mmCIF file of C-alpha atoms in Angstrom:
data_model
loop_
_atom_site.group_PDB
_atom_site.id
_atom_site.type_symbol
_atom_site.label_atom_id
_atom_site.label_comp_id
_atom_site.label_asym_id
_atom_site.label_seq_id
_atom_site.Cartn_x
_atom_site.Cartn_y
_atom_site.Cartn_z
ATOM 1 C CA UNK Q 61 100.675 86.366 86.351
ATOM 2 C CA UNK Q 62 97.575 85.431 88.307
ATOM 3 C CA UNK Q 63 95.636 88.052 90.218
ATOM 4 C CA UNK Q 64 95.642 87.725 94.013
ATOM 5 C CA UNK Q 65 94.908 89.681 97.177
ATOM 6 C CA UNK Q 66 98.653 90.253 97.579
ATOM 7 C CA UNK Q 67 99.000 91.483 94.003
ATOM 8 C CA UNK Q 68 96.059 93.864 94.508
ATOM 9 C CA UNK Q 69 97.680 95.163 97.709
ATOM 10 C CA UNK Q 70 100.941 95.680 95.805
ATOM 11 C CA UNK Q 71 99.189 97.688 93.069
ATOM 12 C CA UNK Q 72 97.347 99.750 95.676
ATOM 13 C CA UNK Q 73 100.624 100.491 97.486
ATOM 14 C CA UNK Q 74 102.213 101.467 94.179
ATOM 15 C CA UNK Q 75 99.285 103.773 93.394
ATOM 16 C CA UNK Q 76 99.755 105.533 96.731
ATOM 17 C CA UNK Q 77 103.345 106.428 95.746
ATOM 18 C CA UNK Q 78 102.185 108.363 92.701
ATOM 19 C CA UNK Q 79 102.087 112.138 92.533
ATOM 20 C CA UNK Q 80 98.401 112.763 91.891
ATOM 21 C CA UNK Q 81 96.410 115.864 92.897
ATOM 22 C CA UNK Q 82 94.144 113.830 95.181
ATOM 23 C CA UNK Q 83 96.792 111.744 96.967
ATOM 24 C CA UNK Q 84 95.782 112.615 100.532
ATOM 25 C CA UNK Q 85 92.105 112.069 99.767
ATOM 26 C CA UNK Q 86 92.901 108.708 98.157
ATOM 27 C CA UNK Q 87 94.942 107.777 101.227
ATOM 28 C CA UNK Q 88 91.936 108.551 103.431
ATOM 29 C CA UNK Q 89 89.780 106.142 101.374
ATOM 30 C CA UNK Q 90 92.432 103.423 101.530
ATOM 31 C CA UNK Q 91 92.885 103.896 105.283
ATOM 32 C CA UNK Q 92 89.234 103.069 106.027
ATOM 33 C CA UNK Q 93 88.434 100.736 103.124
ATOM 34 C CA UNK Q 94 89.491 97.289 102.002
ATOM 35 C CA UNK Q 95 90.231 95.312 98.875
ATOM 36 C CA UNK Q 96 87.231 93.192 97.971
ATOM 37 C CA UNK Q 97 86.683 91.037 94.892
ATOM 38 C CA UNK Q 98 89.375 90.233 92.344
ATOM 39 C CA UNK Q 99 88.887 90.246 88.580
ATOM 40 C CA UNK Q 100 89.715 86.887 87.021
ATOM 41 C CA UNK Q 101 89.870 87.934 83.338
ATOM 42 C CA UNK Q 102 93.667 88.024 83.338
ATOM 43 C CA UNK Q 103 94.042 91.650 84.365
ATOM 44 C CA UNK Q 104 94.880 92.640 87.929
ATOM 45 C CA UNK Q 105 91.678 94.568 88.559
ATOM 46 C CA UNK Q 106 90.119 94.578 92.002
ATOM 47 C CA UNK Q 107 87.198 95.970 93.900
ATOM 48 C CA UNK Q 108 87.581 98.350 96.808
ATOM 49 C CA UNK Q 109 84.985 98.941 99.510
ATOM 50 C CA UNK Q 110 84.698 102.125 101.519
ATOM 51 C CA UNK Q 111 82.270 101.522 104.418
ATOM 52 C CA UNK Q 112 78.774 102.987 104.248
ATOM 53 C CA UNK Q 113 79.427 105.028 107.392
ATOM 54 C CA UNK Q 114 82.545 106.664 105.900
ATOM 55 C CA UNK Q 115 83.156 110.238 106.960
ATOM 56 C CA UNK Q 116 85.841 111.026 104.379
ATOM 57 C CA UNK Q 117 85.123 113.196 101.379
ATOM 58 C CA UNK Q 118 84.271 111.468 98.090
ATOM 59 C CA UNK Q 119 86.688 111.546 95.155
ATOM 60 C CA UNK Q 120 83.973 112.855 92.825
ATOM 61 C CA UNK Q 121 80.217 113.155 92.544
ATOM 62 C CA UNK Q 122 78.621 109.870 91.536
ATOM 63 C CA UNK Q 123 79.776 106.690 89.863
ATOM 64 C CA UNK Q 124 82.154 106.312 86.962
ATOM 65 C CA UNK Q 125 85.725 106.552 85.790
ATOM 66 C CA UNK Q 126 87.580 108.993 87.991
ATOM 67 C CA UNK Q 127 91.220 108.903 86.876
ATOM 68 C CA UNK Q 128 93.589 106.948 84.645
ATOM 69 C CA UNK Q 129 97.349 106.498 84.845
ATOM 70 C CA UNK Q 130 99.606 104.782 82.314
ATOM 71 C CA UNK Q 131 103.114 103.497 82.962
ATOM 72 C CA UNK Q 132 105.841 102.075 80.803
ATOM 73 C CA UNK Q 133 106.725 98.542 81.846
ATOM 74 C CA UNK Q 134 109.531 96.034 81.536
ATOM 75 C CA UNK Q 135 107.451 94.349 78.785
ATOM 76 C CA UNK Q 136 106.511 95.625 75.308
ATOM 77 C CA UNK Q 137 103.172 97.094 76.443
ATOM 78 C CA UNK Q 138 102.241 99.636 79.078
ATOM 79 C CA UNK Q 139 100.411 99.149 82.368
ATOM 80 C CA UNK Q 140 97.193 101.132 82.728
ATOM 81 C CA UNK Q 141 95.391 101.850 86.004
ATOM 82 C CA UNK Q 142 91.791 103.074 85.858
ATOM 83 C CA UNK Q 143 90.171 104.273 89.078
ATOM 84 C CA UNK Q 144 86.391 104.064 89.422
ATOM 85 C CA UNK Q 145 83.996 105.420 92.016
ATOM 86 C CA UNK Q 146 80.661 104.127 93.250
ATOM 87 C CA UNK Q 147 77.404 106.098 93.323
ATOM 88 C CA UNK Q 148 78.594 107.860 96.497
ATOM 89 C CA UNK Q 149 81.789 108.998 94.763
ATOM 90 C CA UNK Q 150 84.037 106.690 96.789
ATOM 91 C CA UNK Q 151 86.799 104.511 95.369
ATOM 92 C CA UNK Q 152 85.161 101.258 94.274
ATOM 93 C CA UNK Q 153 87.297 99.578 91.601
ATOM 94 C CA UNK Q 154 90.796 99.743 90.153
ATOM 95 C CA UNK Q 155 91.485 98.148 86.789
ATOM 96 C CA UNK Q 156 95.148 97.278 86.297
ATOM 97 C CA UNK Q 157 95.600 96.159 82.712
ATOM 98 C CA UNK Q 158 98.318 95.207 80.260
ATOM 99 C CA UNK Q 159 98.333 97.439 77.207
ATOM 100 C CA UNK Q 160 96.126 100.381 76.422
ATOM 101 C CA UNK Q 161 93.171 98.099 75.674
ATOM 102 C CA UNK Q 162 93.821 95.193 78.062
ATOM 103 C CA UNK Q 163 95.264 93.251 75.130
ATOM 104 C CA UNK Q 164 96.545 90.220 77.079
ATOM 105 C CA UNK Q 165 96.624 88.835 80.591
ATOM 106 C CA UNK Q 166 99.174 90.466 82.882
ATOM 107 C CA UNK Q 167 102.523 88.803 82.065
ATOM 108 C CA UNK Q 168 104.678 87.136 84.704
ATOM 109 C CA UNK Q 169 107.296 89.429 86.166
ATOM 110 C CA UNK Q 170 105.771 92.647 84.894
ATOM 111 C CA UNK Q 171 106.857 95.798 86.700
ATOM 112 C CA UNK Q 172 105.836 99.419 86.218
ATOM 113 C CA UNK Q 173 108.416 101.976 85.165
ATOM 114 C CA UNK Q 174 108.002 105.697 84.551
ATOM 115 C CA UNK Q 175 104.577 107.328 84.319
ATOM 116 C CA UNK Q 176 103.776 108.086 80.674
ATOM 117 C CA UNK Q 177 100.337 109.653 80.967
ATOM 118 C CA UNK Q 178 97.285 110.540 83.028
ATOM 119 C CA UNK Q 179 93.671 111.303 82.276
ATOM 120 C CA UNK Q 180 92.344 113.790 82.758
ATOM 121 C CA UNK Q 181 95.594 115.648 82.115
ATOM 122 C CA UNK Q 182 94.466 118.615 84.153
ATOM 123 C CA UNK Q 183 91.410 118.651 86.330
ATOM 124 C CA UNK Q 184 90.772 121.827 88.180
ATOM 125 C CA UNK Q 185 87.687 120.390 89.850
ATOM 126 C CA UNK Q 186 89.563 117.573 91.617
ATOM 127 C CA UNK Q 187 89.302 117.973 95.363
ATOM 128 C CA UNK Q 188 92.546 119.059 96.971
ATOM 129 C CA UNK Q 189 93.354 118.117 100.521
ATOM 130 C CA UNK Q 190 95.987 119.982 102.455
ATOM 131 C CA UNK Q 191 97.401 119.426 105.915
ATOM 132 C CA UNK Q 192 94.657 121.568 107.488
ATOM 133 C CA UNK Q 193 91.874 119.351 106.123
#
């Protein structure tokens, strides 16, 4: 299945339905940012740009892998989502891959099922946002 702006938007919407400890903070990034470039390797990865003048809190300090989620799928392999941040700590890239090691291009008709894992499993240093924030 080819990557597209619509497919990236679908994956982003799906991500926002997940129970993660930083959901409200992630929503604040998505509310002010936009999907940018699309990966064309066969995965469904995409860039995400949070404006330079953003006033929301960063997801973490600095650039790198921030969080990973894995889901069973309606195909033999799992779907993995890796969230990356830029040097400011803002969401900058989401890899959406087929199989634990991006073994093949995303198959046609693939759909996520139940969550089967996250990394890090527990992170006490993740920023929490409550209704008062």
